[in-house]
Amino acid sequence: MKKLLLLSLLSCSLFAQGLQSIYQEFENANYEDVIEKLNEEQYKKRQDQKYLGVRSYLLGVSHARLQDFELAIKYFKDALKNKNDAKEIYYELGQAQYAINQLDDSINNFKISIKIKYKVEQSTYYIAYINQLKEDLPQAKKYYKLLLKNKDTSIEMKQIAYYQVALINLDIARGTNRASEIVEKYILPDLYRAINILPNSSTADDIDKRILDIRKEFYLEEDKLVNGAPLPSQRLNLGVSEKIAYDNNVTRSDDLPSSTGTNKDSFYSQTRFNISKAYNFKRRYTLTPRFELTSTTYSDRNDTAIFSNDSYNITPEVDFSFAYKYKKKPARFFLNYTYDYQARDINSEKDRQYTYRSNQFSLGTELPHFEIGNTSISIKSQSFTYYNDSLNRSSTIFSIDQIIKKNYGIFILLYQYDMSDYENNETLSTNSHLFRLDYLYPGIFPNTTLNIGLADMLISYDDVTQDAARGLESNISFNTKFIRVINRNLSFNVEYLYTNNISDEDASNYTAHQTSFELNYDY
């Protein structure tokens, strides 16, 4: 630009006389020297109009380069008054006015620059961008599109124009009730097209970063659900675990509401295998089928009260969740169906036979109602069909839990109300209230999480006689567990569990201590 200016100024020898040294300083970008010299008396006293036009122009450009825009504007206007006909002047004046937010005047001078065909591309861009700043989006789009239609527009500028048009459309979309849909269907594809115009440019890098911000703003991150929660892995998940435990008072498995202790101890092993796979649809709906097989075997093979607890369970399950936002944060509705089949050694013959089958339907939501952590509310309907019709029952369970996140760990509060109805033996029908508090301390040791739990289940009987005989039964439990992650696939845990059952019926009073070690492999 400066060389063009110099040639323009030197085209008339009249103005070249006595200005050669100033032109040299100007060419070398010594703008302070240019200003200082042009303010010397010998240059200030000359009054012929063409000379004054040249002097004012040089002062205007020099002040503009030094970011003294108000003086620059003054001298550019003086140059125009003195009939300076340099093409550059309107473009330079427009830039200076833009710099100090004289936006309307700036647009007018860039339009003149376009009219006289000086820096048409840059002037058009400035007009578009300034209108964008003024939130005159139709005018901004008009001038960006002029850049895109002009065959002389450089590929670099076309990429910028395409990018800015997409951003204008984004601002328009924000004012609609379909913003997320519009962004996903139209804005993001346009931004990717802008990148493809010149993939290796710095503008393409800027667009890439902006896409990430836009996806985050509208919950459209490719690794996130529409509500912003992480997208569930869609790979097949396999898990195997082996648990070895010692129980000093094995609980009798008689399928009655109240537990009784055998006052006998035993080791037992529990093997669990599970498989699951999540299927996500439109980053909103997640369907997760699961299958679990669990086998439990007691070491005491002589005492029928012990080995009659041997069992296995087959548990297929389907979980469906719907992602949504609550208070602009991730939330979900969920629907679950679980089928459970159990075979146990009910005849104490070291042969596991059909014990029951159950169906459970759950409906609920998890949402960030409180700042401290998520709240989950659900209702469940269960039905059990036993080998003995008198044990058949149905249950309705309401539960609510609250997560409380603190710097020193995570607390989980749970309340559950269970109404169990034994349809063929009403004397067994119960209502129970479960209160539980868990504390998790991740990182108590390297790769180790501490879990401490305290719970109390209060059981009352619908039958007046049973209720009078047993009173309000209480089952208190306390557990401590350390979970250690060895690598991404392998982990183990060590747990201690204390149980105390309190009842007015002596046979149902017992305490038990259980310790266990469990090894888990997940793939």
Coordinates of C-alpha atoms in Angstrom, one line a residue:
M1 CA 0.0 0.0 0.0
K2 CA 2.8 2.4 0.9
K3 CA 4.5 1.9 -2.4
L4 CA 1.3 2.6 -4.3
L5 CA 0.9 5.7 -2.2
L6 CA 4.4 6.8 -2.9
L7 CA 4.0 6.3 -6.7
S8 CA 0.8 8.3 -6.6
L9 CA 2.4 11.1 -4.7
L10 CA 5.5 11.2 -6.9
S11 CA 3.5 11.2 -10.1
C12 CA 3.5 15.0 -9.9
S13 CA 6.9 16.6 -9.6
L14 CA 5.3 19.6 -8.1
F15 CA 4.7 17.7 -4.8
A16 CA 7.8 15.7 -4.9
Q17 CA 10.0 18.8 -4.5
G18 CA 11.3 19.0 -1.0
L19 CA 9.5 15.8 0.3
Q20 CA 12.0 13.1 -0.7
S21 CA 13.4 12.7 2.8
I22 CA 9.9 12.5 4.3
Y23 CA 8.9 9.9 1.7
Q24 CA 12.0 7.9 2.8
E25 CA 11.0 8.0 6.4
F26 CA 7.4 7.1 5.5
E27 CA 8.6 4.1 3.5
N28 CA 10.7 2.9 6.4
A29 CA 7.6 3.2 8.7
N30 CA 9.3 5.9 10.8
Y31 CA 5.9 7.6 11.4
E32 CA 7.0 9.6 14.4
D33 CA 9.8 11.2 12.3
V34 CA 7.3 11.9 9.5
I35 CA 5.0 13.7 11.9
E36 CA 7.8 15.6 13.5
K37 CA 9.2 16.8 10.1
L38 CA 5.8 17.7 8.6
N39 CA 5.2 19.9 11.7
E40 CA 8.4 21.8 11.1
E41 CA 7.9 25.4 10.1
Q42 CA 9.2 24.9 6.5
Y43 CA 6.5 22.3 5.8
K44 CA 3.7 24.0 7.8
K45 CA 4.0 27.4 6.0
R46 CA 3.3 26.2 2.5
Q47 CA -0.4 26.8 1.7
D48 CA -1.0 25.7 -1.8
Q49 CA -4.0 23.3 -1.9
K50 CA -2.4 20.2 -3.5
Y51 CA 0.6 20.4 -1.2
L52 CA -1.8 20.6 1.8
G53 CA -3.7 17.6 0.6
V54 CA -0.5 15.6 0.4
R55 CA 0.8 16.8 3.8
S56 CA -2.5 16.1 5.5
Y57 CA -2.7 12.6 4.0
L58 CA 0.8 11.7 5.1
L59 CA 0.0 12.9 8.6
G60 CA -3.3 11.0 8.6
V61 CA -1.7 7.7 7.7
S62 CA 1.2 8.3 10.2
H63 CA -1.2 9.0 13.1
A64 CA -3.3 6.0 12.1
R65 CA -0.3 3.7 12.1
L66 CA 0.5 5.0 15.6
Q67 CA -3.1 4.3 16.6
D68 CA -3.9 8.0 17.2
F69 CA -7.1 7.6 15.3
E70 CA -8.9 10.9 16.2
L71 CA -6.0 12.9 14.8
A72 CA -5.8 10.6 11.8
I73 CA -9.4 11.2 11.0
K74 CA -8.9 15.0 11.3
Y75 CA -6.0 14.9 8.8
F76 CA -7.8 12.6 6.4
K77 CA -10.7 15.0 6.3
D78 CA -8.3 17.9 5.8
A79 CA -6.8 16.0 2.8
L80 CA -10.2 15.6 1.3
K81 CA -11.0 19.3 1.7
N82 CA -7.8 20.1 -0.1
K83 CA -8.8 17.9 -3.1
N84 CA -6.4 15.0 -2.4
D85 CA -7.5 12.4 -5.1
A86 CA -5.5 9.4 -3.7
K87 CA -7.7 6.3 -3.9
E88 CA -6.4 5.1 -0.6
I89 CA -7.9 7.9 1.4
Y90 CA -11.4 6.7 1.8
Y91 CA -10.3 3.2 2.8
E92 CA -7.8 4.6 5.3
L93 CA -10.4 7.0 6.7
G94 CA -12.9 4.1 7.0
Q95 CA -10.4 2.0 9.0
A96 CA -9.7 4.9 11.4
Q97 CA -13.4 5.6 12.0
Y98 CA -14.0 1.9 12.5
A99 CA -11.3 1.8 15.1
I100 CA -13.0 4.5 17.3
N101 CA -16.5 3.1 16.7
Q102 CA -17.7 5.7 14.3
L103 CA -19.4 2.9 12.5
D104 CA -21.9 4.6 10.2
D105 CA -19.2 7.1 8.9
S106 CA -16.9 4.1 8.4
I107 CA -19.4 2.2 6.3
N108 CA -20.0 5.3 4.1
N109 CA -16.2 5.6 3.4
F110 CA -15.8 1.9 2.6
K111 CA -18.7 2.2 0.2
I112 CA -16.9 5.0 -1.6
S113 CA -13.7 2.9 -1.6
I114 CA -15.7 0.1 -3.4
K115 CA -17.2 2.6 -5.8
I116 CA -13.7 3.8 -6.9
K117 CA -12.6 0.2 -7.0
Y118 CA -10.0 0.4 -4.3
K119 CA -9.6 -2.6 -2.0
V120 CA -13.1 -3.8 -3.0
E121 CA -12.7 -7.1 -1.2
Q122 CA -11.5 -5.7 2.1
S123 CA -14.0 -2.8 2.0
T124 CA -16.9 -5.1 1.4
Y125 CA -15.8 -7.3 4.3
Y126 CA -15.5 -4.3 6.6
I127 CA -19.1 -3.2 5.7
A128 CA -20.4 -6.7 6.3
Y129 CA -18.6 -7.0 9.6
I130 CA -19.5 -3.6 10.9
N131 CA -23.2 -4.3 10.2
Q132 CA -22.8 -7.5 12.1
L133 CA -21.5 -5.6 15.0
K134 CA -24.4 -3.2 14.8
E135 CA -26.7 -6.3 14.8
D136 CA -28.1 -5.3 11.4
L137 CA -27.9 -8.9 10.3
P138 CA -29.7 -8.6 6.9
Q139 CA -27.2 -6.0 5.8
A140 CA -24.3 -8.0 7.1
K141 CA -25.5 -11.1 5.2
K142 CA -26.0 -9.0 2.0
Y143 CA -22.3 -7.9 1.9
Y144 CA -20.9 -11.2 2.9
K145 CA -22.9 -12.8 0.0
L146 CA -21.5 -10.1 -2.3
L147 CA -18.0 -11.4 -1.4
L148 CA -19.1 -15.0 -2.0
K149 CA -20.6 -14.1 -5.5
N150 CA -17.6 -12.0 -6.6
K151 CA -15.4 -14.1 -8.8
D152 CA -12.4 -11.9 -7.9
T153 CA -12.8 -12.6 -4.1
S154 CA -9.8 -14.5 -2.8
I155 CA -10.4 -18.0 -1.5
E156 CA -9.2 -16.9 2.0
M157 CA -11.8 -14.2 2.1
K158 CA -14.5 -16.5 0.8
Q159 CA -13.8 -18.8 3.7
I160 CA -14.1 -16.0 6.2
A161 CA -17.3 -14.8 4.6
Y162 CA -18.9 -18.2 4.7
Y163 CA -17.9 -18.5 8.3
Q164 CA -19.4 -15.2 9.2
V165 CA -22.7 -16.0 7.4
A166 CA -22.9 -19.1 9.5
L167 CA -22.4 -17.1 12.7
I168 CA -25.1 -14.6 11.6
N169 CA -27.5 -17.5 11.1
L170 CA -26.5 -18.8 14.5
D171 CA -27.5 -15.5 16.1
I172 CA -30.8 -15.7 14.3
A173 CA -31.3 -19.3 15.5
R174 CA -30.8 -18.3 19.1
G175 CA -33.9 -16.3 19.0
T176 CA -36.1 -19.2 18.0
N177 CA -37.5 -22.1 20.0
R178 CA -35.8 -24.6 17.6
A179 CA -32.3 -23.3 18.1
S180 CA -30.7 -26.7 18.8
E181 CA -32.4 -28.3 15.8
I182 CA -31.4 -25.5 13.5
V183 CA -27.8 -25.5 14.7
E184 CA -27.5 -29.2 14.2
K185 CA -29.3 -29.3 10.7
Y186 CA -28.0 -26.1 9.2
I187 CA -25.4 -24.1 11.1
L188 CA -22.9 -26.9 11.9
P189 CA -22.9 -28.3 8.3
D190 CA -22.3 -24.7 7.0
L191 CA -19.3 -24.4 9.4
Y192 CA -17.9 -27.7 8.1
R193 CA -18.3 -26.4 4.5
A194 CA -16.4 -23.3 5.5
I195 CA -13.5 -25.4 6.8
N196 CA -13.4 -27.4 3.6
I197 CA -12.9 -24.2 1.5
L198 CA -9.3 -24.0 2.9
P199 CA -8.7 -26.8 5.4
N200 CA -5.2 -25.8 6.5
S201 CA -5.8 -22.1 7.1
S202 CA -5.7 -20.4 10.4
T203 CA -9.4 -19.5 9.9
A204 CA -10.2 -23.2 9.6
D205 CA -8.5 -23.7 13.0
D206 CA -10.7 -20.9 14.4
I207 CA -13.8 -22.5 13.0
D208 CA -12.8 -25.8 14.5
K209 CA -12.6 -24.2 18.0
R210 CA -15.9 -22.3 17.5
I211 CA -17.6 -25.6 16.5
L212 CA -16.6 -27.1 19.8
D213 CA -18.0 -24.1 21.7
I214 CA -21.3 -24.2 19.7
R215 CA -21.7 -27.9 20.3
K216 CA -21.1 -27.4 24.0
E217 CA -23.6 -24.5 24.1
F218 CA -26.4 -26.4 22.4
Y219 CA -25.5 -29.8 24.0
L220 CA -24.5 -31.2 20.6
E221 CA -21.1 -32.5 21.5
E222 CA -20.4 -35.6 19.5
D223 CA -19.3 -37.5 22.7
K224 CA -22.2 -36.1 24.7
L225 CA -26.0 -36.6 24.9
V226 CA -28.2 -33.7 24.0
N227 CA -28.4 -32.8 27.7
G228 CA -24.6 -32.5 28.0
A229 CA -24.0 -35.8 29.8
P230 CA -21.3 -38.1 28.5
L231 CA -22.5 -40.4 25.7
P232 CA -22.6 -44.0 26.9
S233 CA -20.1 -46.3 25.4
Q234 CA -21.7 -48.4 22.7
R235 CA -19.2 -51.2 22.9
L236 CA -20.0 -54.6 24.3
N237 CA -19.3 -54.7 28.1
L238 CA -18.3 -57.9 29.7
G239 CA -17.8 -58.4 33.4
V240 CA -16.7 -61.3 35.7
S241 CA -16.3 -61.2 39.4
E242 CA -15.4 -63.7 42.1
K243 CA -16.3 -63.1 45.8
I244 CA -15.0 -65.1 48.7
A245 CA -16.8 -64.3 52.0
Y246 CA -16.9 -65.5 55.6
D247 CA -20.3 -65.2 57.5
N248 CA -20.3 -65.9 61.2
N249 CA -24.1 -66.2 61.4
V250 CA -25.5 -67.4 58.1
T251 CA -29.0 -66.0 57.5
R252 CA -31.7 -68.6 56.8
S253 CA -33.1 -68.2 53.3
D254 CA -36.8 -69.0 53.9
D255 CA -38.3 -66.2 51.8
L256 CA -40.2 -64.8 54.7
P257 CA -40.3 -61.0 55.4
S258 CA -38.3 -61.3 58.6
S259 CA -34.9 -62.9 58.6
T260 CA -33.6 -65.4 61.1
G261 CA -30.0 -66.4 61.9
T262 CA -28.8 -70.0 62.0
N263 CA -26.1 -69.3 64.6
K264 CA -23.7 -71.1 62.3
D265 CA -20.8 -69.9 60.4
S266 CA -19.5 -70.7 56.9
F267 CA -17.5 -69.5 54.0
Y268 CA -19.2 -69.0 50.7
S269 CA -18.2 -68.1 47.1
Q270 CA -20.2 -66.0 44.7
T271 CA -19.4 -65.9 41.0
R272 CA -21.1 -63.3 38.8
F273 CA -21.0 -62.9 35.0
N274 CA -22.7 -59.9 33.3
I275 CA -22.9 -58.6 29.8
S276 CA -24.4 -55.4 28.5
K277 CA -24.4 -53.1 25.5
A278 CA -25.8 -49.5 25.1
Y279 CA -27.6 -48.4 22.0
N280 CA -27.9 -44.7 21.5
F281 CA -30.4 -43.0 19.2
K282 CA -30.2 -39.3 18.2
R283 CA -28.0 -38.7 21.2
R284 CA -31.2 -38.6 23.3
Y285 CA -32.5 -42.1 23.7
T286 CA -30.4 -44.9 25.2
L287 CA -31.5 -48.5 25.2
T288 CA -29.3 -50.9 27.3
P289 CA -30.0 -54.6 27.5
R290 CA -28.1 -56.5 30.2
F291 CA -27.8 -60.1 31.3
E292 CA -26.4 -61.3 34.6
L293 CA -25.8 -64.8 35.9
T294 CA -24.9 -65.2 39.6
S295 CA -24.0 -68.5 41.4
T296 CA -23.6 -68.8 45.2
T297 CA -22.1 -71.8 46.9
Y298 CA -21.5 -72.4 50.7
S299 CA -18.4 -74.3 51.9
D300 CA -20.2 -76.2 54.6
R301 CA -21.5 -79.3 52.8
N302 CA -22.7 -81.2 55.9
D303 CA -25.2 -78.8 57.6
T304 CA -28.5 -78.6 55.7
A305 CA -29.2 -75.2 57.2
I306 CA -26.1 -73.9 55.5
F307 CA -25.9 -75.5 52.1
S308 CA -29.6 -75.1 51.5
N309 CA -28.7 -71.4 50.7
D310 CA -26.8 -72.5 47.6
S311 CA -28.4 -70.8 44.7
Y312 CA -28.1 -69.3 41.2
N313 CA -29.9 -66.3 39.6
I314 CA -30.5 -65.6 36.0
T315 CA -31.4 -61.9 35.5
P316 CA -32.0 -60.3 32.1
E317 CA -32.8 -56.6 32.2
V318 CA -33.6 -53.8 29.8
D319 CA -33.0 -50.2 30.6
F320 CA -34.4 -47.2 28.6
S321 CA -33.5 -43.6 29.3
F322 CA -34.5 -40.3 27.8
A323 CA -32.0 -37.4 28.1
Y324 CA -33.3 -33.9 28.8
K325 CA -32.3 -30.7 30.5
Y326 CA -33.4 -29.4 33.9
K327 CA -32.3 -26.0 35.0
K328 CA -30.0 -26.1 31.9
K329 CA -28.2 -29.2 33.3
P330 CA -28.2 -32.9 32.3
A331 CA -31.2 -34.9 33.5
R332 CA -32.9 -38.1 32.4
F333 CA -36.1 -40.1 32.6
F334 CA -35.7 -43.8 32.9
L335 CA -37.8 -46.9 32.4
N336 CA -36.5 -50.4 33.5
Y337 CA -37.7 -53.9 33.2
T338 CA -35.9 -56.7 35.2
Y339 CA -36.7 -60.4 35.1
D340 CA -35.2 -62.6 37.8
Y341 CA -35.2 -66.3 38.0
Q342 CA -33.8 -68.0 41.1
A343 CA -33.0 -71.7 41.8
R344 CA -32.0 -72.6 45.3
D345 CA -31.4 -75.8 47.2
I346 CA -34.9 -75.6 48.8
N347 CA -35.1 -79.3 49.6
S348 CA -31.5 -79.5 51.1
E349 CA -30.6 -82.1 48.6
K350 CA -27.5 -80.3 47.2
D351 CA -29.6 -79.7 44.1
R352 CA -30.7 -76.2 43.2
Q353 CA -34.4 -76.1 42.1
Y354 CA -36.8 -73.4 40.9
T355 CA -37.5 -71.1 43.8
Y356 CA -39.2 -68.0 42.3
R357 CA -39.4 -65.8 39.3
S358 CA -40.0 -62.1 39.5
N359 CA -40.9 -59.2 37.2
Q360 CA -40.0 -55.7 38.1
F361 CA -41.0 -52.5 36.3
S362 CA -39.3 -49.2 37.3
L363 CA -40.1 -45.6 36.3
G364 CA -38.2 -42.6 37.5
T365 CA -36.1 -39.5 36.8
E366 CA -32.7 -38.3 37.8
L367 CA -32.3 -34.5 37.9
P368 CA -30.2 -31.7 39.4
H369 CA -32.9 -30.1 41.5
F370 CA -30.3 -29.0 44.1
E371 CA -26.9 -27.5 43.5
I372 CA -25.3 -30.0 45.9
G373 CA -25.9 -33.0 43.5
N374 CA -28.5 -35.1 41.6
T375 CA -31.8 -36.3 43.0
S376 CA -33.4 -39.5 41.8
I377 CA -37.0 -40.4 42.3
S378 CA -38.6 -43.7 41.2
I379 CA -41.5 -46.0 41.6
K380 CA -41.2 -49.8 41.2
S381 CA -43.8 -52.6 40.8
Q382 CA -42.6 -56.1 41.6
S383 CA -44.4 -59.5 41.4
F384 CA -42.9 -62.7 42.7
T385 CA -44.2 -66.2 41.8
Y386 CA -42.8 -68.9 44.2
Y387 CA -42.6 -72.7 44.1
N388 CA -45.0 -72.4 47.1
D389 CA -48.1 -70.3 46.3
S390 CA -48.4 -69.0 49.9
L391 CA -45.2 -67.0 49.3
N392 CA -46.4 -65.3 46.1
R393 CA -46.3 -61.6 46.6
S394 CA -46.4 -58.2 44.9
S395 CA -44.7 -55.0 46.0
T396 CA -44.9 -51.4 45.2
I397 CA -41.8 -49.5 46.1
F398 CA -41.2 -45.7 46.2
S399 CA -37.7 -44.5 46.5
I400 CA -35.8 -41.2 46.5
D401 CA -32.1 -40.6 46.9
Q402 CA -30.0 -37.5 47.0
I403 CA -26.3 -37.1 46.2
I404 CA -24.4 -34.5 48.2
K405 CA -21.0 -33.6 46.7
K406 CA -18.4 -32.1 49.0
N407 CA -14.6 -31.5 48.7
Y408 CA -14.0 -34.3 51.1
G409 CA -16.2 -36.9 49.5
I410 CA -19.7 -37.8 48.3
F411 CA -22.7 -38.5 50.5
I412 CA -25.7 -40.5 49.2
L413 CA -29.0 -40.3 51.2
L414 CA -31.7 -42.9 50.4
Y415 CA -35.3 -43.4 51.6
Q416 CA -37.4 -46.3 50.3
Y417 CA -40.9 -47.3 51.2
D418 CA -42.0 -50.8 50.3
M419 CA -45.5 -52.2 50.5
S420 CA -45.5 -56.0 50.1
D421 CA -48.7 -57.9 49.7
Y422 CA -48.7 -61.7 50.1
E423 CA -51.9 -62.5 48.1
N424 CA -52.3 -66.0 49.5
N425 CA -51.1 -65.4 53.0
E426 CA -52.1 -61.9 54.3
T427 CA -50.5 -62.5 57.6
L428 CA -47.1 -62.0 55.9
S429 CA -48.0 -58.7 54.3
T430 CA -45.7 -55.9 55.4
N431 CA -44.8 -52.2 55.1
S432 CA -41.1 -51.3 55.3
H433 CA -39.1 -48.0 55.5
L434 CA -35.5 -48.1 54.5
F435 CA -33.2 -45.3 55.5
R436 CA -29.6 -45.4 54.3
L437 CA -26.6 -43.1 54.2
D438 CA -23.4 -43.9 52.2
Y439 CA -20.2 -42.0 52.2
L440 CA -17.7 -42.3 49.3
Y441 CA -14.1 -41.0 49.5
P442 CA -12.4 -41.4 46.2
G443 CA -8.6 -41.2 46.4
I444 CA -8.3 -42.0 50.1
F445 CA -5.2 -44.0 48.8
P446 CA -3.8 -44.0 45.3
N447 CA -6.5 -45.6 43.0
T448 CA -8.6 -46.5 46.1
T449 CA -12.1 -45.5 47.1
L450 CA -13.5 -45.8 50.6
N451 CA -17.2 -46.6 51.0
I452 CA -18.9 -46.5 54.4
G453 CA -22.6 -47.3 54.6
L454 CA -25.2 -47.2 57.5
A455 CA -28.8 -48.4 57.0
D456 CA -31.9 -49.1 59.0
M457 CA -34.9 -51.0 57.7
L458 CA -38.1 -50.7 59.8
I459 CA -40.7 -53.5 59.1
S460 CA -44.3 -53.5 60.3
Y461 CA -46.9 -56.2 59.6
D462 CA -50.4 -55.5 58.3
D463 CA -51.8 -58.4 60.3
V464 CA -52.7 -57.3 63.9
T465 CA -51.6 -60.5 65.5
Q466 CA -48.2 -60.6 63.7
D467 CA -47.6 -57.0 64.4
A468 CA -48.3 -57.5 68.1
A469 CA -46.0 -60.5 68.3
R470 CA -43.1 -59.0 66.4
G471 CA -43.5 -55.3 67.1
L472 CA -41.7 -52.8 64.8
E473 CA -38.7 -54.9 63.5
S474 CA -35.5 -53.1 62.8
N475 CA -32.7 -54.4 60.6
I476 CA -29.6 -52.2 61.2
S477 CA -26.5 -52.7 59.0
F478 CA -23.1 -51.1 58.7
N479 CA -20.5 -51.7 56.1
T480 CA -17.0 -50.5 55.2
K481 CA -15.5 -51.2 51.8
F482 CA -12.2 -50.4 50.1
I483 CA -12.2 -50.5 46.3
R484 CA -8.9 -50.6 44.6
V485 CA -8.5 -50.1 40.8
I486 CA -5.5 -52.0 39.4
N487 CA -5.9 -51.0 35.8
R488 CA -8.7 -50.2 33.4
N489 CA -10.0 -53.8 33.4
L490 CA -9.1 -55.1 36.9
S491 CA -10.2 -54.1 40.4
F492 CA -10.8 -55.7 43.8
N493 CA -12.6 -54.8 47.0
V494 CA -12.4 -55.8 50.6
E495 CA -15.6 -55.3 52.7
Y496 CA -16.8 -55.7 56.2
L497 CA -20.6 -55.9 56.9
Y498 CA -22.3 -55.9 60.3
T499 CA -26.0 -56.7 60.7
N500 CA -28.2 -56.5 63.7
N501 CA -31.9 -57.6 63.5
I502 CA -34.1 -56.5 66.3
S503 CA -37.6 -58.0 66.9
D504 CA -40.0 -58.7 69.8
E505 CA -39.9 -62.3 68.6
D506 CA -36.7 -63.9 70.0
A507 CA -36.1 -66.1 67.0
S508 CA -35.7 -63.1 64.8
N509 CA -33.1 -61.4 67.0
Y510 CA -29.6 -61.9 65.7
T511 CA -26.3 -60.3 64.8
A512 CA -23.9 -61.2 62.0
H513 CA -20.5 -60.2 60.9
Q514 CA -19.4 -60.8 57.3
T515 CA -16.0 -60.1 55.7
S516 CA -15.4 -60.6 52.0
F517 CA -12.8 -60.2 49.2
E518 CA -14.0 -59.7 45.6
L519 CA -12.0 -59.6 42.4
N520 CA -13.6 -57.9 39.3
Y521 CA -12.6 -58.1 35.7
D522 CA -14.4 -55.8 33.2
Y523 CA -13.8 -55.7 29.5

